[in-house]
Tab-separated table of C-alpha atoms in Angstrom:
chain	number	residue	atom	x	y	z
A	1	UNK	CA	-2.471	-33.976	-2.832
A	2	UNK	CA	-1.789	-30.517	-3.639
A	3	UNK	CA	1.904	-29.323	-5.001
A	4	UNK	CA	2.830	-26.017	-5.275
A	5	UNK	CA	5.165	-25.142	-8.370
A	6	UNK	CA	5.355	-21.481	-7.163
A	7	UNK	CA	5.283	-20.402	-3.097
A	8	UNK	CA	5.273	-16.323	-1.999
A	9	UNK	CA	6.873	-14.715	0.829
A	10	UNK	CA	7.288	-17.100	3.990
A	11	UNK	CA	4.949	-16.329	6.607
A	12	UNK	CA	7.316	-15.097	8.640
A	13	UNK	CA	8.806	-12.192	6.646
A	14	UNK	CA	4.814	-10.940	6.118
A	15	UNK	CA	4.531	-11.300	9.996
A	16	UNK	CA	7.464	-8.946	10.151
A	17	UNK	CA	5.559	-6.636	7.989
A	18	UNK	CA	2.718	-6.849	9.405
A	19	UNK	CA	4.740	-5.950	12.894
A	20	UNK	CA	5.950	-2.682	11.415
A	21	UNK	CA	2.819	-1.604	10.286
A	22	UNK	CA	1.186	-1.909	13.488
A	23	UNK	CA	3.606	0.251	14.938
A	24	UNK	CA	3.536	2.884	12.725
A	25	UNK	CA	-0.140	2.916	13.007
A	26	UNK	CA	0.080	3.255	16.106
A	27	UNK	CA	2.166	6.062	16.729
A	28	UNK	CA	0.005	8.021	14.132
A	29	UNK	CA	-3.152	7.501	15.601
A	30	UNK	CA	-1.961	8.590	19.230
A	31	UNK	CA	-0.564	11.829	17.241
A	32	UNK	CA	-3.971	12.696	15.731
A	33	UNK	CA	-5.448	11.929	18.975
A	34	UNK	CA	-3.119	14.628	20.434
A	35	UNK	CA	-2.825	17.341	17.934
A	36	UNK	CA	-5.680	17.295	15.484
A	37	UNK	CA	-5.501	19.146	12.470
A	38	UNK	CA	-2.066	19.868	12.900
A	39	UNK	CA	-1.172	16.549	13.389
A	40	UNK	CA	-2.991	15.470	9.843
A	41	UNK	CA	-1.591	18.682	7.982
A	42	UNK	CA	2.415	17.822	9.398
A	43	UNK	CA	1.530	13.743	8.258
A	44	UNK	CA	-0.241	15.148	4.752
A	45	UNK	CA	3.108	17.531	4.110
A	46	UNK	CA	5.469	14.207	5.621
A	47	UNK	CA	3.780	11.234	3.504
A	48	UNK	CA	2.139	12.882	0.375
A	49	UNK	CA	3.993	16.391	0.027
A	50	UNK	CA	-0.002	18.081	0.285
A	51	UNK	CA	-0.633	21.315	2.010
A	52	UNK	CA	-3.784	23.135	2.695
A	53	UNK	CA	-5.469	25.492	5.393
A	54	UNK	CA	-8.387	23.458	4.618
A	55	UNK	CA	-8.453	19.966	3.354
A	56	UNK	CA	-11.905	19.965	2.787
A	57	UNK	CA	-13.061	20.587	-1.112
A	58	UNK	CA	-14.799	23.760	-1.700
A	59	UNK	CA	-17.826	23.347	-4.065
A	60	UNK	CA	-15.444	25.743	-6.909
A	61	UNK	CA	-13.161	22.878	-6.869
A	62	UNK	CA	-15.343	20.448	-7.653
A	63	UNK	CA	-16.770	22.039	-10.084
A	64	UNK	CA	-13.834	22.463	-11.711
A	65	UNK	CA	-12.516	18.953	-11.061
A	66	UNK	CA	-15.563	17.563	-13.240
A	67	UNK	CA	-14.533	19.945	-16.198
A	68	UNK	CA	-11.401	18.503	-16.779
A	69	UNK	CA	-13.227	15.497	-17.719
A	70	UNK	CA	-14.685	14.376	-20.613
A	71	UNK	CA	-18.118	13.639	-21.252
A	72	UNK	CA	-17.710	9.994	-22.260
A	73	UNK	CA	-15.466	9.728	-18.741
A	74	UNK	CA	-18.983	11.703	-17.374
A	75	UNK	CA	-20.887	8.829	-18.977
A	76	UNK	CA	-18.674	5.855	-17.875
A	77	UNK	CA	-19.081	7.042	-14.206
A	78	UNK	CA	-22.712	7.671	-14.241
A	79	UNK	CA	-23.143	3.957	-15.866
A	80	UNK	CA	-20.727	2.196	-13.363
A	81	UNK	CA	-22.959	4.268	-10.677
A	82	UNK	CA	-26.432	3.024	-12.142
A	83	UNK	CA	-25.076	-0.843	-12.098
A	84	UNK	CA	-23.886	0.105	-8.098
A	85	UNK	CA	-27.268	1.295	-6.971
A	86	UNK	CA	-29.371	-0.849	-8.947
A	87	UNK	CA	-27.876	-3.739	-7.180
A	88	UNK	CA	-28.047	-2.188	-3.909
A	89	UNK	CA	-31.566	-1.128	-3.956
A	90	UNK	CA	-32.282	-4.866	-4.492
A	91	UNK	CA	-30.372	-5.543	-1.759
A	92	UNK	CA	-31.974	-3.455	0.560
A	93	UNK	CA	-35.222	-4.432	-0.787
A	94	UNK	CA	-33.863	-7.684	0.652
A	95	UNK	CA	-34.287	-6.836	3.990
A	96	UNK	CA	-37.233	-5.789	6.027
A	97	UNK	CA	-38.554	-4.724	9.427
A	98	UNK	CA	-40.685	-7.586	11.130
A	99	UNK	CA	-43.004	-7.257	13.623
A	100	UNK	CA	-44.702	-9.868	15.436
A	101	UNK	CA	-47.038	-11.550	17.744
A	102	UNK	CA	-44.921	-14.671	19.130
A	103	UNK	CA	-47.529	-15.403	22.087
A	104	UNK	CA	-50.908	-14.159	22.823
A	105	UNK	CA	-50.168	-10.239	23.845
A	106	UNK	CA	-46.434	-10.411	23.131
A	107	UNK	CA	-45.655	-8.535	20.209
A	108	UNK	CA	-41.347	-8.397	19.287
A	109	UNK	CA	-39.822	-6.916	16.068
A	110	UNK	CA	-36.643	-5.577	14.372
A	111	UNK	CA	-35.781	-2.002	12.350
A	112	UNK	CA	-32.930	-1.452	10.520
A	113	UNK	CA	-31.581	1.606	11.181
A	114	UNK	CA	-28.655	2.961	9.385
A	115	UNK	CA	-25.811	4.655	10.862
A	116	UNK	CA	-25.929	8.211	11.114
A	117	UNK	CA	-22.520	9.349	9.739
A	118	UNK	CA	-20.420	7.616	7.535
A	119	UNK	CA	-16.196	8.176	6.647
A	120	UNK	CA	-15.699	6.652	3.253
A	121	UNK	CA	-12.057	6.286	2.142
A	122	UNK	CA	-11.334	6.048	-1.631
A	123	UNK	CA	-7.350	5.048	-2.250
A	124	UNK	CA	-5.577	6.902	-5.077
A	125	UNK	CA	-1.840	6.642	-4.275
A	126	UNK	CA	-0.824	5.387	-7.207
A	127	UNK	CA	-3.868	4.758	-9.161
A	128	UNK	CA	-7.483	7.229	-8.945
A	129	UNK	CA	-9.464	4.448	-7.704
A	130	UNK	CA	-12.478	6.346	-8.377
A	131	UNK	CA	-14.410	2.980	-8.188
A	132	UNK	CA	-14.523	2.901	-4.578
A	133	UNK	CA	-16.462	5.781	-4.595
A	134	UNK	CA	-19.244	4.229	-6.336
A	135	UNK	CA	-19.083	0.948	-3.955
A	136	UNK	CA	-18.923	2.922	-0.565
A	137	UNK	CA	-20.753	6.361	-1.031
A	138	UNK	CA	-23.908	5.417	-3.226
A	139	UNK	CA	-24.183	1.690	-0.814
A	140	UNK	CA	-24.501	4.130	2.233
A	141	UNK	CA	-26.686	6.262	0.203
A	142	UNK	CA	-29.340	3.369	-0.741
A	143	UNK	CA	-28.828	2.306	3.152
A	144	UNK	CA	-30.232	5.758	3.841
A	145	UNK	CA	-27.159	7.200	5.315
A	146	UNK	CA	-27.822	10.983	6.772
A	147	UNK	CA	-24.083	12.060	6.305
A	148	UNK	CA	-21.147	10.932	4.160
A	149	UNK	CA	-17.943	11.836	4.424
A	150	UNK	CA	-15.316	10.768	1.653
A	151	UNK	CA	-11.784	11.082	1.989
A	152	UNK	CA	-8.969	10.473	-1.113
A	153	UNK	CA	-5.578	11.358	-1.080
A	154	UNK	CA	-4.134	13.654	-3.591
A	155	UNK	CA	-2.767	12.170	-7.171
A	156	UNK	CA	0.361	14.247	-8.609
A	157	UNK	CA	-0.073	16.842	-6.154
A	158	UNK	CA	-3.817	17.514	-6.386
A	159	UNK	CA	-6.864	16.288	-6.122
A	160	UNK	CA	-8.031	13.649	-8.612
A	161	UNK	CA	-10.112	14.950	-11.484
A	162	UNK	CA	-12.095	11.709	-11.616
A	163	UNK	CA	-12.230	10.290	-7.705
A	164	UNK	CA	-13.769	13.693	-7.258
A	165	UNK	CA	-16.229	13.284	-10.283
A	166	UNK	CA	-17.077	10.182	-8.784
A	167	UNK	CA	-17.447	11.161	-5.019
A	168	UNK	CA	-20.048	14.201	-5.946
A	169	UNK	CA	-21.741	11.936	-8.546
A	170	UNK	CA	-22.286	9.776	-5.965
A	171	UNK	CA	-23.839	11.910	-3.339
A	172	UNK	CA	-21.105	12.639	-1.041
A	173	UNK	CA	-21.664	15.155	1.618
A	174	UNK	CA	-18.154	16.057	2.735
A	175	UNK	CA	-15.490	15.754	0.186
A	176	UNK	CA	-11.406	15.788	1.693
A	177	UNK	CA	-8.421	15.785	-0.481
A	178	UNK	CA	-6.428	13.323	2.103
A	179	UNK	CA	-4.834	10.082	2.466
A	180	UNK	CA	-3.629	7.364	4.393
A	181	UNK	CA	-3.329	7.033	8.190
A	182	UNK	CA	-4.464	10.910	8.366
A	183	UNK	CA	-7.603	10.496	6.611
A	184	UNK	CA	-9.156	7.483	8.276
A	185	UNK	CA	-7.631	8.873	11.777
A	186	UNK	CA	-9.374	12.307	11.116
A	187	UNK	CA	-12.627	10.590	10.371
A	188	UNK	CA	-12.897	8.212	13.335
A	189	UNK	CA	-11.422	10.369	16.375
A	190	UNK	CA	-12.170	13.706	14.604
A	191	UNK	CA	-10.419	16.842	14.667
A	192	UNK	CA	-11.077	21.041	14.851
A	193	UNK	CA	-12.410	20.759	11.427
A	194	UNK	CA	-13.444	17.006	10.809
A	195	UNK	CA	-16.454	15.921	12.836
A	196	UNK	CA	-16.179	12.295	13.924
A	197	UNK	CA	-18.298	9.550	11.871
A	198	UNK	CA	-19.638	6.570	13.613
A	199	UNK	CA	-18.297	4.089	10.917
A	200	UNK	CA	-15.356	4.057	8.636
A	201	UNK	CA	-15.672	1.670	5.056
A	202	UNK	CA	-13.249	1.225	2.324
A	203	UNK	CA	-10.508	-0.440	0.878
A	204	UNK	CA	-6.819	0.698	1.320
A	205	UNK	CA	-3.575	-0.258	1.591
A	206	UNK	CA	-2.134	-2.223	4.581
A	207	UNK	CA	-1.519	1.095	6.846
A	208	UNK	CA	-5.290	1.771	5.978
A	209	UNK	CA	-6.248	-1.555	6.793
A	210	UNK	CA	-4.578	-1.536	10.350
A	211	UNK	CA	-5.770	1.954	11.022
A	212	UNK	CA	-8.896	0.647	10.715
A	213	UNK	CA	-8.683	-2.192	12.864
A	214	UNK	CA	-7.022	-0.301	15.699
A	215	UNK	CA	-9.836	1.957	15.529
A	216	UNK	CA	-12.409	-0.548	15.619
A	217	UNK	CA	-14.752	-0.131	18.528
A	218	UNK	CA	-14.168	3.602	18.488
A	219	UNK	CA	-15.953	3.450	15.607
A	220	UNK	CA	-17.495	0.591	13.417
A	221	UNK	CA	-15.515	-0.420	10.122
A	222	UNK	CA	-17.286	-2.231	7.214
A	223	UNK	CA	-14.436	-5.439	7.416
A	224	UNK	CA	-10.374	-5.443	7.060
A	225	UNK	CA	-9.675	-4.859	3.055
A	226	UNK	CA	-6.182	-4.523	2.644
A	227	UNK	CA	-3.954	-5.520	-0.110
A	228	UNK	CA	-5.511	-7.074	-3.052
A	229	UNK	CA	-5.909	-10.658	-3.070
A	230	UNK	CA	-6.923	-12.977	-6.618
A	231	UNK	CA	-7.389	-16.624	-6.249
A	232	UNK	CA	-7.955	-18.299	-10.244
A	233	UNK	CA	-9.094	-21.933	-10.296
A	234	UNK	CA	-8.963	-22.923	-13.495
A	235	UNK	CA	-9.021	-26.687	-15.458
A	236	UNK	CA	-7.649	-27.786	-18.569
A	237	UNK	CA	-10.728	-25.649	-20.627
A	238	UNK	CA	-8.758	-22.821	-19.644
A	239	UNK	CA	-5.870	-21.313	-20.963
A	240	UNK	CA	-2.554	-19.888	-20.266
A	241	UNK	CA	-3.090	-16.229	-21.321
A	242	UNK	CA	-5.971	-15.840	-19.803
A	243	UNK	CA	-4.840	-17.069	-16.323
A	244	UNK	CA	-2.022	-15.188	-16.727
A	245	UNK	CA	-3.967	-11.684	-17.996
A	246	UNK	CA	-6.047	-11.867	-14.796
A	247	UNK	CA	-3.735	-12.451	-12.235
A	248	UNK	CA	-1.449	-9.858	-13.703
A	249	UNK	CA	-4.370	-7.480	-13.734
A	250	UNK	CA	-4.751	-7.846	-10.049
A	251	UNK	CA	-0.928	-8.000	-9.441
A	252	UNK	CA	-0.957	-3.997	-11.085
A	253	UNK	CA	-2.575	-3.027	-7.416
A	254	UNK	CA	0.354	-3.242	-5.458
A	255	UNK	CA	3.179	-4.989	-4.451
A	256	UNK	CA	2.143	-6.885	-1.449
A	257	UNK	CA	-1.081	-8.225	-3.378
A	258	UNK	CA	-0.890	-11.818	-3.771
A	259	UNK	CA	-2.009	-13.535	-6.867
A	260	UNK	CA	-2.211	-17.683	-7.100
A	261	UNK	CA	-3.297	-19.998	-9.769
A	262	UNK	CA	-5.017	-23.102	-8.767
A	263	UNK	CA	-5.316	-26.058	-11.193
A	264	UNK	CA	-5.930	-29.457	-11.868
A	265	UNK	CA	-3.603	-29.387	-15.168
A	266	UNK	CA	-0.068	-29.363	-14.542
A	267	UNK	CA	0.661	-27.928	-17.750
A	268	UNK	CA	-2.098	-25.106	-17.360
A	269	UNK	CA	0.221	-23.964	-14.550
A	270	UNK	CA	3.319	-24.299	-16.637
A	271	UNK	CA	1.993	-22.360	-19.284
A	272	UNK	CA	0.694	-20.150	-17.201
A	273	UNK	CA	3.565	-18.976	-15.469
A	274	UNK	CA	5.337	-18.543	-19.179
A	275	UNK	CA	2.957	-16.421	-19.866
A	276	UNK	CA	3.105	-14.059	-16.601
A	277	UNK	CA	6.598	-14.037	-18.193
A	278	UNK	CA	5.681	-13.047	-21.396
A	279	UNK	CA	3.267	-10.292	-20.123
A	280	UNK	CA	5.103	-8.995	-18.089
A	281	UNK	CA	8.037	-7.886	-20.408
A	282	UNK	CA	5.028	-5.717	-22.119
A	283	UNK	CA	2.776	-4.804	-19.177
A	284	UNK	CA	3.497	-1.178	-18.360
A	285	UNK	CA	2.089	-1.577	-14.762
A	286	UNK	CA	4.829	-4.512	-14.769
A	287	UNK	CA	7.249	-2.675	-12.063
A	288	UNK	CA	4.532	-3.344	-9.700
A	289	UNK	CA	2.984	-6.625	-10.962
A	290	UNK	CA	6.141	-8.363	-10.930
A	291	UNK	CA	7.398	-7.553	-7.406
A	292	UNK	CA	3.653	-8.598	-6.280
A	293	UNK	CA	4.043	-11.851	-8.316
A	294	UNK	CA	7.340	-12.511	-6.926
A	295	UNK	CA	6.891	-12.271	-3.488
A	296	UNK	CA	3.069	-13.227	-3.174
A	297	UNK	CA	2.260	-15.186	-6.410
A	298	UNK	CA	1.610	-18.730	-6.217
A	299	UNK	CA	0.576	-22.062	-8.867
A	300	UNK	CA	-1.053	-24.976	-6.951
A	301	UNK	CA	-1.867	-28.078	-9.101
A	302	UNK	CA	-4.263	-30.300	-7.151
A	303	UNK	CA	-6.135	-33.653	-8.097
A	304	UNK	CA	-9.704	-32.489	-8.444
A	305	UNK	CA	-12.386	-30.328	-8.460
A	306	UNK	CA	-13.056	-31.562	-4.500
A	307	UNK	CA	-9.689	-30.422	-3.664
A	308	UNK	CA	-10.088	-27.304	-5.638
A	309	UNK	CA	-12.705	-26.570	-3.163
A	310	UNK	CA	-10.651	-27.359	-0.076
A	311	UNK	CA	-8.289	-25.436	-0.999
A	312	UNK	CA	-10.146	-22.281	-2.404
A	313	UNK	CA	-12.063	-22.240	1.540
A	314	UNK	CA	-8.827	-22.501	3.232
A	315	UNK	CA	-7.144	-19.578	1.592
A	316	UNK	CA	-10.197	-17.756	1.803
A	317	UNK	CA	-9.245	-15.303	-0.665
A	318	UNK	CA	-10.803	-11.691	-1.556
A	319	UNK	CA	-11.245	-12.329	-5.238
A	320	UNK	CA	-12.294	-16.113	-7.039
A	321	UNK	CA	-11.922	-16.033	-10.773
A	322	UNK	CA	-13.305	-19.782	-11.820
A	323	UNK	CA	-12.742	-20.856	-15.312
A	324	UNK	CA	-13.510	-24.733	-15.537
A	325	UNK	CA	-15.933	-26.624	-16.861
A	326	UNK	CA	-18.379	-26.115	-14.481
A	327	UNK	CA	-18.284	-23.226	-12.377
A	328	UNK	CA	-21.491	-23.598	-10.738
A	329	UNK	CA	-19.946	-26.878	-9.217
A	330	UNK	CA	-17.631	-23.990	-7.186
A	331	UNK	CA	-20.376	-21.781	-6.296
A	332	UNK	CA	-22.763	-24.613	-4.477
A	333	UNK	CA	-19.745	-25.683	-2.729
A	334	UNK	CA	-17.418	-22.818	-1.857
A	335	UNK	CA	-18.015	-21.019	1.279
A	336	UNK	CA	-14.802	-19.184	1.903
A	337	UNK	CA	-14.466	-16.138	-0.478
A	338	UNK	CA	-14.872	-12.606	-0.621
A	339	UNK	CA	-16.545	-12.561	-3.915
A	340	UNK	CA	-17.043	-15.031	-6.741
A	341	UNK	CA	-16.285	-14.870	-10.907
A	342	UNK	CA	-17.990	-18.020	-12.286
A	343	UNK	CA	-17.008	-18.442	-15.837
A	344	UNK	CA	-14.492	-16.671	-18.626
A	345	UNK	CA	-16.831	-14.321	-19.875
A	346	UNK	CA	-16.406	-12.047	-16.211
A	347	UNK	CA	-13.435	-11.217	-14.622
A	348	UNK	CA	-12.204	-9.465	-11.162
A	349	UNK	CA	-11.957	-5.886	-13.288
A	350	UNK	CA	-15.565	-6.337	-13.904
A	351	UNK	CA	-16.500	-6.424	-10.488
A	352	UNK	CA	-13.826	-3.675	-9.452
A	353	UNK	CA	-15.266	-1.275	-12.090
A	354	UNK	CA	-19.014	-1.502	-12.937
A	355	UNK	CA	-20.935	-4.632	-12.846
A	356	UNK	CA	-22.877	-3.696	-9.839
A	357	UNK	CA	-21.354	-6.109	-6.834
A	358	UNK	CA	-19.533	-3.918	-4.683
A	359	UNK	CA	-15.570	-4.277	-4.742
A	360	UNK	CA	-14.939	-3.936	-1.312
A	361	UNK	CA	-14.380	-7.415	0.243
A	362	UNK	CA	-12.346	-9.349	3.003
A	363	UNK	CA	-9.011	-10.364	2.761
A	364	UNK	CA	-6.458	-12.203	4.763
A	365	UNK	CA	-8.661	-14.801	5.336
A	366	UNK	CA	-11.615	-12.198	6.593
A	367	UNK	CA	-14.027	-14.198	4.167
A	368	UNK	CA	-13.931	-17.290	6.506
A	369	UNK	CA	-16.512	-14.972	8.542
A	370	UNK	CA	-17.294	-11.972	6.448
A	371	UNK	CA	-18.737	-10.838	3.613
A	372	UNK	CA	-18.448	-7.727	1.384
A	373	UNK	CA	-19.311	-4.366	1.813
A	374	UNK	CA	-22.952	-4.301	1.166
A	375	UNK	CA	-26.398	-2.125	2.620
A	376	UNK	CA	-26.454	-4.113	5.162
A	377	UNK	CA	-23.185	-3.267	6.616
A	378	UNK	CA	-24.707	0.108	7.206
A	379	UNK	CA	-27.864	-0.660	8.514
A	380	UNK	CA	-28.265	-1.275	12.457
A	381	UNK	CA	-30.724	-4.542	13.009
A	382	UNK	CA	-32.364	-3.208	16.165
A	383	UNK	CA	-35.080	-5.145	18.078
A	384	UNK	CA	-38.070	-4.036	20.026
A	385	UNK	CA	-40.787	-5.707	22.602
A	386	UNK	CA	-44.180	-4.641	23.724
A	387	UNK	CA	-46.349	-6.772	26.107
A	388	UNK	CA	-50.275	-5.658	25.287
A	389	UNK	CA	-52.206	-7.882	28.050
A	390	UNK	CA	-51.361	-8.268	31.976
A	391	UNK	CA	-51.786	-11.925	31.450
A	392	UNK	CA	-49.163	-11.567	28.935
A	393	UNK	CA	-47.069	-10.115	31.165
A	394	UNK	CA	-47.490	-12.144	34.582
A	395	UNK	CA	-46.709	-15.183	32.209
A	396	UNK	CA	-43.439	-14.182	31.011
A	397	UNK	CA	-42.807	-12.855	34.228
A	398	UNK	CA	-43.410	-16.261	35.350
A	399	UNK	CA	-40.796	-17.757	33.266
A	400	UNK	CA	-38.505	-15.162	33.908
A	401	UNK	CA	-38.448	-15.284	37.770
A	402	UNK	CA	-37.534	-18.703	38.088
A	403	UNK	CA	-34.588	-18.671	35.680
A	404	UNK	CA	-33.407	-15.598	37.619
A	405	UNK	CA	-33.335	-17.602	40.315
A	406	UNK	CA	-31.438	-19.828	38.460
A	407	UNK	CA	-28.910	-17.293	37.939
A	408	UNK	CA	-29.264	-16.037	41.435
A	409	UNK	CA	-30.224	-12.516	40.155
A	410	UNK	CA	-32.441	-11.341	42.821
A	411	UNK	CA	-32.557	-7.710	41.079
A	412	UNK	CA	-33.298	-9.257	37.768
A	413	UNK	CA	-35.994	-11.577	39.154
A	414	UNK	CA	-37.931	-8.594	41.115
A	415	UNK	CA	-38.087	-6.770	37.691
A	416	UNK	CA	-40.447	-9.395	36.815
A	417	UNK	CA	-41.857	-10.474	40.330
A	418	UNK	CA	-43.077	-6.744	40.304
A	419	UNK	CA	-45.138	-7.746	37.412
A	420	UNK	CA	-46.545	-10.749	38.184
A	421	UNK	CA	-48.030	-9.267	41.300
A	422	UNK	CA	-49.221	-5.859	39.645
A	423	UNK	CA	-50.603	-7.659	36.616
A	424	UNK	CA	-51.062	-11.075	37.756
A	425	UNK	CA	-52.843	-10.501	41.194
A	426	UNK	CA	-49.808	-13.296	42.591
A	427	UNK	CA	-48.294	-12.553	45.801
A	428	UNK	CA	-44.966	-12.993	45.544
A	429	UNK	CA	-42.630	-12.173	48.143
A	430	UNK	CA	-40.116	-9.616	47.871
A	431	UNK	CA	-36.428	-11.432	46.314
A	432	UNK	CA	-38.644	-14.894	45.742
A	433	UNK	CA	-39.851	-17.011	43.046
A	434	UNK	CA	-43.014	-17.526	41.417
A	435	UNK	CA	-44.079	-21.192	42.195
């Protein structure tokens, strides 16, 4: 039986939240809709204090954005870039076009085709997340991705030094200097001087998050990543500075990011939460991590491993840091998770930064049905048919005319009665059935 030692915000004070948001989402995309790029320059000058004729990045400014780095920053980038495409070109070695003969003269198969334009957001409100860069713009890249189109809001009133490094590093074709709502509304419905893309990825912040799900079927979106979620399951071989270091270091991303402990030691989770104490009096990100462990933090203590499990699938949570004894035991039997951490020796930052596994993942229980960003969430699985012999053909048009009839599609069925009597030499009457 599980007990919670710590419990977040009540569900109904989030739903509130979560109300609010959709509203103001709401009203913002309708005004984009309306008024284009004055609409996005009047929200840019209202929510981030950034004005511009022209939010687009001339190729002076990047230049000069990557001077103000250093080379080692140069050198971090490019490595955490390598680790991203190296894993994604295995990835899309993964997957293949087929093409085969299922019967005698019937011949089906699949391409995958990517999308031709992609809007890549990159947050940077109050951190350059330059790592979402790398996870969105290269992964379209090794998808084969015609067009990419990145969009980052400004950082103390310009454009960040490094996000920018890391969107032209990465190949991006259209580089903005613009955030929230705007950004991701200017992308998907377009404006005078933003063409439209067909599919919007990245993570953001909840007004991101919603923007993209009320756009989705305008456009296609990679999955809903909103606020940063960190599930740690952890046993008595654990500690509690650890446990508390890296939930903590995914606290730091915002305030409504919810960080929980799970454990089968009671006094793991008592330490554990000292410790969040203790860090936090020295963490300078700790204005943020503390309101986030507040509200949304959490310590479970459970019985076992088994229950670990149950619980882990039904929170369904973006990031799984497992530090037992065996964390292969979680990874055969977890199925509910955005991505996992098996062991000490990696961590969530690892993953965020430069590993090679993209960052981008569901949350709010998203993982129950979705995975991560990958090259497959670019890539269009299209099929194909060709029929090669008329006996072929008056055979499946066999099949087909009697389940029409089945149906009582009389159009449907002539599609392949037609058929049948030009390539089958049957004589079947007009709106009937092949016997």
């Amino acid at each position: 039986m599980e007990t919670w030692l710590k419990r977040g915000s009540e569900a109904s004070g989030i739903a509130e939240a979560d109300a609010r948001v959709r509203e103001t989402v709401e009203a913002i995309l309708a005004d984009v809709q309306a008024r284009g790029d004055q609409a996005v320059r009047d929200l840019s000058i209202r929510f981030d204090k950034w004005e511009r004729d022209d939010y687009r990045l001339s190729d002076t400014e990047i230049e000069a954005c990557l001077s103000q780095l250093r080379p080692r920053d140069i050198e971090d980038i490019e490595f955490a870039q390598a680790q991203v495409r190296n894993f994604a070109q295995h990835q899309r070695e993964a997957l293949r076009d087929i093409e085969v003969e299922t019967l005698p003269g019937v011949v089906l198969g699949h391409r995958n085709i990517p999308v031709q334009a992609a809007g890549c957001y990159v947050p940077g409100g109050k951190y350059p997340l330059l790592a979402s860069a790398h996870m969105s713009v290269i992964t379209a890249k090794v998808a084969g991705v015609p067009r990419i189109v990145t969009c980052a809001p400004p950082y103390h009133g310009k454009p960040a030094p490094a996000i920018v490094a890391a969107q032209h590093l990465a190949g991006a074709d259209e580089i903005y200097c613009l955030g929230g709502i705007q950004a991701v509304a200017a992308m998907a419905l377009g404006t005078e001087s933003i063409a439209t893309v067909d599919m919007l990825v990245g993570p953001g912040n909840a007004f991101v998050a919603e923007a993209k799900r009320q756009l989705f079927g305008r456009v296609g979106i990679d999955l809903f990543a909103g606020p940063t979620e960190t599930l740690v399951i952890a046993d008595e071989t654990s500690d509690g500075e650890i446990c508390a270091t890296d939930l903590l270091g995914q606290a730091e991303h915002g305030p409504d990011s919810p960080a929980i402990l799970l454990t089968t030691s009671e006094r793991l989770a008592r330490d554990t939460i000292a410790e969040i104490e203790r860090l936090l009096r020295i963490l300078p990100t700790a204005p943020i991590a503390r309101v986030a462990w507040e509200n949304h933090g959490a310590v479970i203590v459970v019985e076992d491993e088994a229950e670990m499990v149950a619980v882990a699938n039904r929170l369904a949570f973006e990031h799984v840091q497992v530090m037992t004894r065996d964390p292969d035991y979680f990874l055969a039997n977890m199925t509910n998770y955005g991505a996992l951490f098996l062991g000490a020796r990696t961590n969530v930052a690892y993953g965020d930064k430069a590993i090679g596994t993209n960052h981008t993942l569901p949350t709010k229980r998203a993982a129950r049905y979705t995975g991560g960003l990958w090259v497959g969430k670019f890539l269009k699985t299209c099929t194909y048919q060709r029929v090669l012999t008329d006996e072929a053909s008056a055979r499946i048009g066999g099949h087909v005319s009697r389940l029409c009839a089945l149906e009582g599609f009389v159009g449907h069925g002539e599609q392949a009665n037609i058929r049948v009597r030009r390539y089958g030499g049957r004589n079947v009457p007009y709106g009937g059935t092949v016997d």
